[in-house]
Amino acid sequence: MFTDNQDHDCAVCLQKCHHPTQLPCGHIFCFLCVKGIAIQSKKCAMCRADIPSDYLDHPVLLENLSTLLENTHSDTEQYQWYYEGRNGWWKYDERSNTELEAAFNNGDVECTLLIAGALYSIDFQNMVQVRRSDPTRRRLVRRDHSMLQAKGVAGIKHFDSNKTAQPKSSSENNVNEIINQEAEDEIIEISDNEDVIPIYNTDSSQHEETDDIIQRFSTVNLREPESPTNISSTEDT
Amino acid sequence: MAALPRRIIKETQRLMQEPVPGISAVPSETNARYFHVIVTGPEDSPFEGGLFKLELFLPEDYPMSAPKVRFITKIYHPNIDRLGRICLDILKDKWSPALQIRTVLLSIQALLSAPNPDDPLANDVAELWKVNEIEAIRNAKEWTRRYAMDN
């Protein structure tokens, strides 16, 4: 019965559900909206059921990968916007891409996007994305043709034949390999706030070293899914 | 001004197209995140007949965090203090991003119908509401007449 919700508006963004993602309580939201509530309130927006702290390590997407890829290669959009992430360029989700493209073609100097509950400014002159609440969190962006090799879309990783990590749980819905890059960032950010890992704090303004650290964390998260969970559970207590 | 998230645009359009009876919320001309709100006092409450002005502001991370709402019109109510601040769980720890401007304002209107002196913000008002409800309601009517009518 819950799958009917896929065609309905997402209760968080009030738009058609985009990469519908189902929480353990059964409620369905856009993938990026789930990301926002899983990081911030940690509760379902409809019923307030707790979202497990490791949910973003293996979210349940209700569409298969081919749908996902078809969506990202729409003929009408000649250009794709990318942001710099772990090991390469990631595509913005289609909705953000449309907004970026419209603002760019309109001659705007910047574009403001609400992504996963956080507000970002994309500065078209310096081609950089800045988080409004924390300007030290910056990423390079680029506008390129949509066939450029990318790591994935908005934190949903493209299927990779030589992948090394398998999702721990193999629910039948979980057909995609999900590497949640933004969520990793959030784990680092939480640690930063709590001063669990002060090294990130001191290096946060230095792009290269930050990347290095993010890279290290990525490795940790990929091969030892327990580690981030441990960090957050320590904080909870 | 920076572009508004689609959600805010959508909510604003719906508020204009399908207004909630007894509630008006109009965005400021200079700041689309700031709303001028008027809530009518509910029938069969001490606030009946009053028009209460409020201000509502959508913070940058809305809807991940709750709108900030405050009464501008003075009101005698145990859960609203003299600065117009409102004691309402959905504006604090019970906020959910699935709530909207319209549901928040409906909840505030419902709070006028059902004052809760056991969870007070205005302690003197709540105290009187508990020990002498008749007098408290008389005060609330008097304040409604004095501050929320003909202004």
CSV table of C-alpha atoms in Angstrom, one decimal:
chain,number,residue,atom,x,y,z
A,1,MET,CA,0.0,0.0,0.0
A,2,PHE,CA,2.9,2.3,0.7
A,3,THR,CA,4.2,2.1,-2.8
A,4,ASP,CA,1.3,4.2,-4.0
A,5,ASN,CA,3.1,7.1,-2.4
A,6,GLN,CA,5.7,7.0,-5.1
A,7,ASP,CA,3.4,8.9,-7.4
A,8,HIS,CA,2.5,11.4,-4.7
A,9,ASP,CA,4.2,14.5,-3.7
A,10,CYS,CA,7.0,14.1,-1.2
A,11,ALA,CA,5.9,15.6,2.1
A,12,VAL,CA,9.3,17.3,2.7
A,13,CYS,CA,9.9,19.1,-0.6
A,14,LEU,CA,6.3,19.1,-1.8
A,15,GLN,CA,7.3,17.9,-5.2
A,16,LYS,CA,6.9,14.7,-7.0
A,17,CYS,CA,8.9,12.0,-5.2
A,18,HIS,CA,12.4,12.0,-6.7
A,19,HIS,CA,14.4,8.7,-6.4
A,20,PRO,CA,11.7,7.5,-3.9
A,21,THR,CA,13.3,6.1,-0.9
A,22,GLN,CA,11.5,4.1,1.8
A,23,LEU,CA,12.3,4.3,5.5
A,24,PRO,CA,11.9,1.3,7.8
A,25,CYS,CA,8.5,2.6,9.0
A,26,GLY,CA,7.3,2.4,5.4
A,27,HIS,CA,7.0,6.1,4.6
A,28,ILE,CA,8.5,7.3,1.3
A,29,PHE,CA,10.3,10.5,0.5
A,30,CYS,CA,12.8,11.7,-2.1
A,31,PHE,CA,16.3,10.3,-1.6
A,32,LEU,CA,17.7,13.7,-0.9
A,33,CYS,CA,14.9,14.5,1.5
A,34,VAL,CA,15.5,11.3,3.4
A,35,LYS,CA,19.1,12.3,3.5
A,36,GLY,CA,18.1,15.6,5.1
A,37,ILE,CA,15.9,14.2,7.8
A,38,ALA,CA,18.2,11.2,8.5
A,39,ILE,CA,21.0,13.7,9.2
A,40,GLN,CA,19.1,16.4,11.0
A,41,SER,CA,16.0,15.2,12.9
A,42,LYS,CA,16.8,11.5,12.6
A,43,LYS,CA,13.0,10.9,12.6
A,44,CYS,CA,10.5,10.1,9.9
A,45,ALA,CA,8.8,13.3,8.9
A,46,MET,CA,5.4,11.6,8.8
A,47,CYS,CA,5.3,9.4,11.9
A,48,ARG,CA,8.4,10.5,13.9
A,49,ALA,CA,9.7,6.9,14.0
A,50,ASP,CA,13.5,6.9,14.6
A,51,ILE,CA,15.6,6.5,11.6
A,52,PRO,CA,18.5,4.1,12.3
A,53,SER,CA,21.8,5.8,12.5
A,54,ASP,CA,23.3,3.6,9.8
A,55,TYR,CA,20.3,4.0,7.5
A,56,LEU,CA,22.1,6.0,4.9
A,57,ASP,CA,24.7,3.3,4.6
A,58,HIS,CA,22.1,1.1,2.9
A,59,PRO,CA,19.0,3.2,2.0
A,60,VAL,CA,16.1,1.4,0.3
A,61,LEU,CA,15.6,3.0,-3.1
A,62,LEU,CA,12.3,2.0,-4.8
A,63,GLU,CA,13.6,2.2,-8.4
A,64,ASN,CA,16.2,0.2,-10.1
A,65,LEU,CA,19.4,1.4,-11.5
A,66,SER,CA,18.3,1.5,-15.2
A,67,THR,CA,15.5,4.0,-14.3
A,68,LEU,CA,18.0,6.0,-12.4
A,69,LEU,CA,20.4,6.2,-15.4
A,70,GLU,CA,17.6,6.9,-17.9
A,71,ASN,CA,16.6,9.8,-15.8
A,72,THR,CA,20.0,11.3,-15.8
A,73,HIS,CA,20.4,11.1,-19.6
A,74,SER,CA,17.4,13.1,-20.6
A,75,ASP,CA,17.7,14.4,-24.2
A,76,THR,CA,16.4,17.8,-23.3
A,77,GLU,CA,19.3,18.7,-21.0
A,78,GLN,CA,22.4,19.2,-23.0
A,79,TYR,CA,24.5,20.1,-20.0
A,80,GLN,CA,25.1,18.5,-16.7
A,81,TRP,CA,26.3,20.1,-13.6
A,82,TYR,CA,28.9,18.3,-11.5
A,83,TYR,CA,30.4,18.8,-8.0
A,84,GLU,CA,33.7,17.6,-6.9
A,85,GLY,CA,33.6,14.7,-4.4
A,86,ARG,CA,35.5,11.8,-3.4
A,87,ASN,CA,37.7,10.5,-6.2
A,88,GLY,CA,36.1,12.5,-8.9
A,89,TRP,CA,33.0,14.3,-10.1
A,90,TRP,CA,29.5,13.6,-9.0
A,91,LYS,CA,26.4,14.7,-10.9
A,92,TYR,CA,23.9,16.9,-9.2
A,93,ASP,CA,20.4,15.4,-9.1
A,94,GLU,CA,18.2,16.2,-12.1
A,95,ARG,CA,16.1,18.7,-10.2
A,96,SER,CA,19.1,20.7,-8.9
A,97,ASN,CA,20.6,20.4,-12.4
A,98,THR,CA,17.6,22.0,-14.0
A,99,GLU,CA,17.7,24.9,-11.5
A,100,LEU,CA,21.4,25.4,-12.0
A,101,GLU,CA,21.1,25.4,-15.7
A,102,ALA,CA,18.2,27.8,-15.7
A,103,ALA,CA,20.0,30.2,-13.4
A,104,PHE,CA,23.2,30.0,-15.4
A,105,ASN,CA,21.4,30.6,-18.7
A,106,ASN,CA,19.6,33.5,-17.1
A,107,GLY,CA,23.0,35.2,-16.5
A,108,ASP,CA,22.7,35.0,-12.7
A,109,VAL,CA,25.9,35.2,-10.8
A,110,GLU,CA,24.9,32.5,-8.3
A,111,CYS,CA,22.2,30.0,-7.6
A,112,THR,CA,20.8,28.9,-4.2
A,113,LEU,CA,19.8,25.3,-3.8
A,114,LEU,CA,18.2,23.5,-0.8
A,115,ILE,CA,19.9,20.1,-1.0
A,116,ALA,CA,19.2,17.5,1.7
A,117,GLY,CA,18.0,20.2,4.1
A,118,ALA,CA,21.0,22.4,3.8
A,119,LEU,CA,21.2,25.6,1.8
A,120,TYR,CA,24.0,25.9,-0.7
A,121,SER,CA,25.1,28.8,-2.9
A,122,ILE,CA,26.7,27.9,-6.2
A,123,ASP,CA,28.9,30.8,-7.4
A,124,PHE,CA,29.1,30.8,-11.2
A,125,GLN,CA,32.0,33.1,-11.3
A,126,ASN,CA,34.4,31.0,-9.2
A,127,MET,CA,32.5,27.8,-10.0
A,128,VAL,CA,32.4,26.8,-6.4
A,129,GLN,CA,29.6,25.5,-4.2
A,130,VAL,CA,29.5,26.9,-0.6
A,131,ARG,CA,27.3,25.8,2.3
A,132,ARG,CA,25.5,28.8,3.6
A,133,SER,CA,25.6,27.8,7.2
A,134,ASP,CA,29.3,26.9,7.0
A,135,PRO,CA,31.3,28.7,4.3
A,136,THR,CA,34.4,26.5,5.0
A,137,ARG,CA,32.5,23.7,3.3
A,138,ARG,CA,33.3,24.3,-0.3
A,139,ARG,CA,33.3,22.1,-3.4
A,140,LEU,CA,34.4,22.8,-7.0
A,141,VAL,CA,31.6,22.6,-9.5
A,142,ARG,CA,31.7,22.3,-13.3
A,143,ARG,CA,29.3,22.4,-16.2
A,144,ASP,CA,30.0,19.8,-18.8
A,145,HIS,CA,28.3,17.5,-21.3
A,146,SER,CA,26.2,14.8,-19.6
A,147,MET,CA,28.3,11.9,-20.8
A,148,LEU,CA,31.3,12.8,-18.7
A,149,GLN,CA,32.3,9.9,-16.5
A,150,ALA,CA,30.9,10.5,-13.1
A,151,LYS,CA,31.0,8.7,-9.8
A,152,GLY,CA,27.3,8.9,-9.3
A,153,VAL,CA,24.3,11.1,-8.9
A,154,ALA,CA,23.8,13.1,-5.7
A,155,GLY,CA,25.5,10.5,-3.5
A,156,ILE,CA,23.9,7.5,-5.2
A,157,LYS,CA,26.9,5.7,-6.7
A,158,HIS,CA,26.8,4.3,-10.2
A,159,PHE,CA,27.0,0.6,-10.5
A,160,ASP,CA,30.7,-0.4,-10.6
A,161,SER,CA,31.7,-3.8,-11.9
A,162,ASN,CA,34.9,-3.9,-9.9
A,163,LYS,CA,33.4,-2.8,-6.7
A,164,THR,CA,35.1,-4.0,-3.5
A,165,ALA,CA,32.3,-3.4,-1.0
A,166,GLN,CA,29.0,-5.1,-0.8
A,167,PRO,CA,26.1,-3.7,1.1
A,168,LYS,CA,25.8,-5.7,4.3
A,169,SER,CA,22.1,-6.2,4.1
A,170,SER,CA,20.8,-7.5,0.8
A,171,SER,CA,17.1,-6.5,0.9
A,172,GLU,CA,15.5,-7.2,-2.4
A,173,ASN,CA,14.8,-3.5,-2.9
A,174,ASN,CA,18.4,-2.6,-2.3
A,175,VAL,CA,19.5,-3.3,-5.9
A,176,ASN,CA,22.0,-0.4,-6.1
A,177,GLU,CA,25.2,-0.1,-4.4
A,178,ILE,CA,24.8,3.0,-2.3
A,179,ILE,CA,27.8,4.9,-1.3
A,180,ASN,CA,26.6,7.9,0.5
A,181,GLN,CA,29.2,10.5,0.1
A,182,GLU,CA,27.3,13.4,1.7
A,183,ALA,CA,26.5,11.2,4.6
A,184,GLU,CA,30.2,10.6,5.1
A,185,ASP,CA,30.8,14.2,5.1
A,186,GLU,CA,28.1,14.6,7.8
A,187,ILE,CA,29.8,12.0,9.9
A,188,ILE,CA,33.0,13.9,9.7
A,189,GLU,CA,31.1,17.1,10.5
A,190,ILE,CA,29.5,15.6,13.5
A,191,SER,CA,32.8,14.4,14.7
A,192,ASP,CA,34.2,17.9,14.1
A,193,ASN,CA,31.5,19.5,16.3
A,194,GLU,CA,32.1,17.0,19.0
A,195,ASP,CA,35.8,17.4,18.8
A,196,VAL,CA,36.2,13.6,18.5
A,197,ILE,CA,38.5,14.1,15.6
A,198,PRO,CA,40.2,17.4,16.1
A,199,ILE,CA,42.5,16.9,13.1
A,200,TYR,CA,39.7,17.7,10.8
A,201,ASN,CA,39.0,20.9,12.6
A,202,THR,CA,42.5,22.2,12.2
A,203,ASP,CA,42.7,21.3,8.5
A,204,SER,CA,39.2,22.2,7.4
A,205,SER,CA,40.3,25.3,5.6
A,206,GLN,CA,42.9,23.5,3.6
A,207,HIS,CA,41.3,22.0,0.6
A,208,GLU,CA,43.9,19.4,-0.3
A,209,GLU,CA,44.4,18.1,3.2
A,210,THR,CA,40.7,18.0,3.8
A,211,ASP,CA,40.3,15.9,0.7
A,212,ASP,CA,42.9,13.6,1.9
A,213,ILE,CA,41.0,13.1,5.2
A,214,ILE,CA,37.7,12.7,3.4
A,215,GLN,CA,39.5,10.1,1.3
A,216,ARG,CA,40.7,8.3,4.3
A,217,PHE,CA,37.3,8.3,5.8
A,218,SER,CA,35.8,7.0,2.6
A,219,THR,CA,38.0,4.1,2.8
A,220,VAL,CA,37.1,3.5,6.4
A,221,ASN,CA,33.4,3.7,5.5
A,222,LEU,CA,33.7,1.5,2.5
A,223,ARG,CA,35.5,-1.4,4.1
A,224,GLU,CA,34.5,-1.1,7.7
A,225,PRO,CA,30.8,-0.1,7.7
A,226,GLU,CA,30.9,-0.5,11.5
A,227,SER,CA,33.3,2.4,12.0
A,228,PRO,CA,30.9,5.4,11.4
A,229,THR,CA,28.2,3.6,13.3
A,230,ASN,CA,30.6,3.4,16.2
A,231,ILE,CA,31.4,7.0,16.1
A,232,SER,CA,27.7,8.0,16.2
A,233,SER,CA,26.8,5.5,18.8
A,234,THR,CA,29.6,6.9,21.1
A,235,GLU,CA,28.1,10.3,20.6
A,236,ASP,CA,24.6,9.2,21.5
A,237,THR,CA,25.7,7.9,24.9
B,1,MET,CA,17.8,38.2,-3.5
B,2,ALA,CA,18.8,34.6,-3.5
B,3,ALA,CA,16.4,32.2,-5.1
B,4,LEU,CA,13.7,30.6,-2.9
B,5,PRO,CA,13.6,26.9,-2.5
B,6,ARG,CA,10.7,25.4,-4.6
B,7,ARG,CA,9.0,24.3,-1.4
B,8,ILE,CA,8.5,27.9,-0.1
B,9,ILE,CA,7.3,29.1,-3.5
B,10,LYS,CA,4.8,26.2,-3.6
B,11,GLU,CA,3.6,26.8,-0.1
B,12,THR,CA,3.2,30.5,-0.7
B,13,GLN,CA,1.2,29.9,-3.9
B,14,ARG,CA,-1.1,27.5,-2.1
B,15,LEU,CA,-1.7,29.9,0.7
B,16,MET,CA,-2.7,32.5,-1.8
B,17,GLN,CA,-4.9,30.2,-3.9
B,18,GLU,CA,-6.5,28.2,-1.2
B,19,PRO,CA,-6.4,30.4,1.9
B,20,VAL,CA,-7.3,28.8,5.3
B,21,PRO,CA,-10.6,30.1,6.7
B,22,GLY,CA,-9.8,32.6,9.5
B,23,ILE,CA,-6.2,32.8,8.7
B,24,SER,CA,-4.3,35.1,6.3
B,25,ALA,CA,-0.6,34.9,5.6
B,26,VAL,CA,1.0,37.3,3.1
B,27,PRO,CA,4.7,37.3,2.3
B,28,SER,CA,6.5,40.6,2.8
B,29,GLU,CA,7.3,42.5,-0.4
B,30,THR,CA,10.9,42.8,0.6
B,31,ASN,CA,11.5,39.4,2.1
B,32,ALA,CA,9.7,36.3,0.8
B,33,ARG,CA,10.6,34.4,4.0
B,34,TYR,CA,8.8,36.9,6.2
B,35,PHE,CA,5.0,36.6,6.4
B,36,HIS,CA,2.5,39.0,7.8
B,37,VAL,CA,-0.1,36.9,9.5
B,38,ILE,CA,-3.6,37.5,10.8
B,39,VAL,CA,-5.5,34.9,12.8
B,40,THR,CA,-9.1,35.4,13.8
B,41,GLY,CA,-10.0,34.4,17.4
B,42,PRO,CA,-11.9,31.1,17.3
B,43,GLU,CA,-15.6,31.0,18.0
B,44,ASP,CA,-16.6,30.1,21.5
B,45,SER,CA,-13.2,31.1,22.8
B,46,PRO,CA,-12.4,34.3,24.8
B,47,PHE,CA,-10.6,35.5,21.7
B,48,GLU,CA,-13.7,35.4,19.5
B,49,GLY,CA,-14.1,38.6,17.4
B,50,GLY,CA,-10.5,39.5,17.7
B,51,LEU,CA,-8.0,39.8,14.8
B,52,PHE,CA,-4.5,38.8,16.0
B,53,LYS,CA,-1.5,39.9,14.1
B,54,LEU,CA,1.5,37.6,14.0
B,55,GLU,CA,4.8,37.5,12.3
B,56,LEU,CA,6.2,34.3,10.8
B,57,PHE,CA,9.7,33.8,9.5
B,58,LEU,CA,11.1,30.8,7.6
B,59,PRO,CA,14.8,30.3,8.6
B,60,GLU,CA,17.4,29.3,6.0
B,61,ASP,CA,17.1,25.6,6.7
B,62,TYR,CA,13.3,25.5,6.6
B,63,PRO,CA,11.7,23.0,6.4
B,64,MET,CA,14.4,21.1,8.3
B,65,SER,CA,13.9,23.6,11.1
B,66,ALA,CA,10.6,25.1,12.3
B,67,PRO,CA,9.3,28.6,11.3
B,68,LYS,CA,9.7,31.3,13.9
B,69,VAL,CA,6.3,32.7,14.9
B,70,ARG,CA,5.4,35.4,17.3
B,71,PHE,CA,2.2,37.3,18.2
B,72,ILE,CA,2.4,41.0,17.6
B,73,THR,CA,-1.0,41.7,19.0
B,74,LYS,CA,-1.1,41.6,22.8
B,75,ILE,CA,-3.0,38.5,24.0
B,76,TYR,CA,-3.9,37.1,27.4
B,77,HIS,CA,-3.1,33.4,27.1
B,78,PRO,CA,-1.2,31.1,29.4
B,79,ASN,CA,1.0,29.7,26.5
B,80,ILE,CA,1.9,33.1,25.0
B,81,ASP,CA,4.1,35.5,26.9
B,82,ARG,CA,4.2,39.3,26.9
B,83,LEU,CA,6.6,39.3,24.0
B,84,GLY,CA,4.2,37.3,21.9
B,85,ARG,CA,6.4,34.1,22.1
B,86,ILE,CA,4.4,30.9,21.7
B,87,CYS,CA,4.8,27.8,23.8
B,88,LEU,CA,3.8,25.1,21.3
B,89,ASP,CA,5.6,21.7,20.9
B,90,ILE,CA,5.5,21.6,17.1
B,91,LEU,CA,7.4,24.9,16.9
B,92,LYS,CA,10.2,23.3,19.1
B,93,ASP,CA,11.1,19.6,19.6
B,94,LYS,CA,8.0,18.2,17.8
B,95,TRP,CA,8.7,20.1,14.6
B,96,SER,CA,8.6,17.9,11.5
B,97,PRO,CA,9.5,19.0,7.9
B,98,ALA,CA,6.2,17.5,6.8
B,99,LEU,CA,4.4,20.3,8.7
B,100,GLN,CA,3.8,23.5,6.8
B,101,ILE,CA,3.0,27.2,7.3
B,102,ARG,CA,-0.7,26.4,7.1
B,103,THR,CA,-0.6,23.6,9.6
B,104,VAL,CA,1.5,25.7,12.0
B,105,LEU,CA,-1.0,28.5,11.9
B,106,LEU,CA,-4.0,26.1,12.3
B,107,SER,CA,-2.2,24.7,15.4
B,108,ILE,CA,-1.8,28.2,16.8
B,109,GLN,CA,-5.5,28.9,16.2
B,110,ALA,CA,-6.3,25.7,18.0
B,111,LEU,CA,-4.1,26.7,20.9
B,112,LEU,CA,-6.4,29.8,21.3
B,113,SER,CA,-9.4,27.4,21.6
B,114,ALA,CA,-7.6,25.2,24.1
B,115,PRO,CA,-5.3,27.0,26.4
B,116,ASN,CA,-3.0,24.7,28.3
B,117,PRO,CA,-2.1,26.3,31.7
B,118,ASP,CA,-0.2,23.2,32.8
B,119,ASP,CA,2.5,24.0,30.2
B,120,PRO,CA,2.7,27.7,30.7
B,121,LEU,CA,4.9,30.4,29.2
B,122,ALA,CA,3.1,33.3,30.9
B,123,ASN,CA,3.3,32.2,34.5
B,124,ASP,CA,1.0,34.8,36.0
B,125,VAL,CA,-1.7,34.2,33.4
B,126,ALA,CA,-1.4,30.4,33.8
B,127,GLU,CA,-1.6,30.7,37.5
B,128,LEU,CA,-4.9,32.7,37.3
B,129,TRP,CA,-6.2,30.3,34.7
B,130,LYS,CA,-5.8,27.5,37.1
B,131,VAL,CA,-7.0,29.1,40.3
B,132,ASN,CA,-9.8,31.2,38.8
B,133,GLU,CA,-10.6,30.3,35.3
B,134,ILE,CA,-13.7,32.6,35.1
B,135,GLU,CA,-11.6,35.7,35.9
B,136,ALA,CA,-8.9,34.6,33.5
B,137,ILE,CA,-11.4,34.2,30.7
B,138,ARG,CA,-12.8,37.6,31.6
B,139,ASN,CA,-9.3,39.1,31.3
B,140,ALA,CA,-8.7,37.4,28.0
B,141,LYS,CA,-12.0,38.8,26.6
B,142,GLU,CA,-11.1,42.2,27.9
B,143,TRP,CA,-7.6,42.1,26.2
B,144,THR,CA,-9.2,40.8,23.0
B,145,ARG,CA,-11.6,43.8,23.0
B,146,ARG,CA,-8.8,46.3,23.9
B,147,TYR,CA,-6.0,45.1,21.6
B,148,ALA,CA,-7.5,42.9,18.9
B,149,MET,CA,-10.6,44.8,17.8
B,150,ASP,CA,-11.0,47.9,15.8
B,151,ASN,CA,-7.3,48.5,15.2
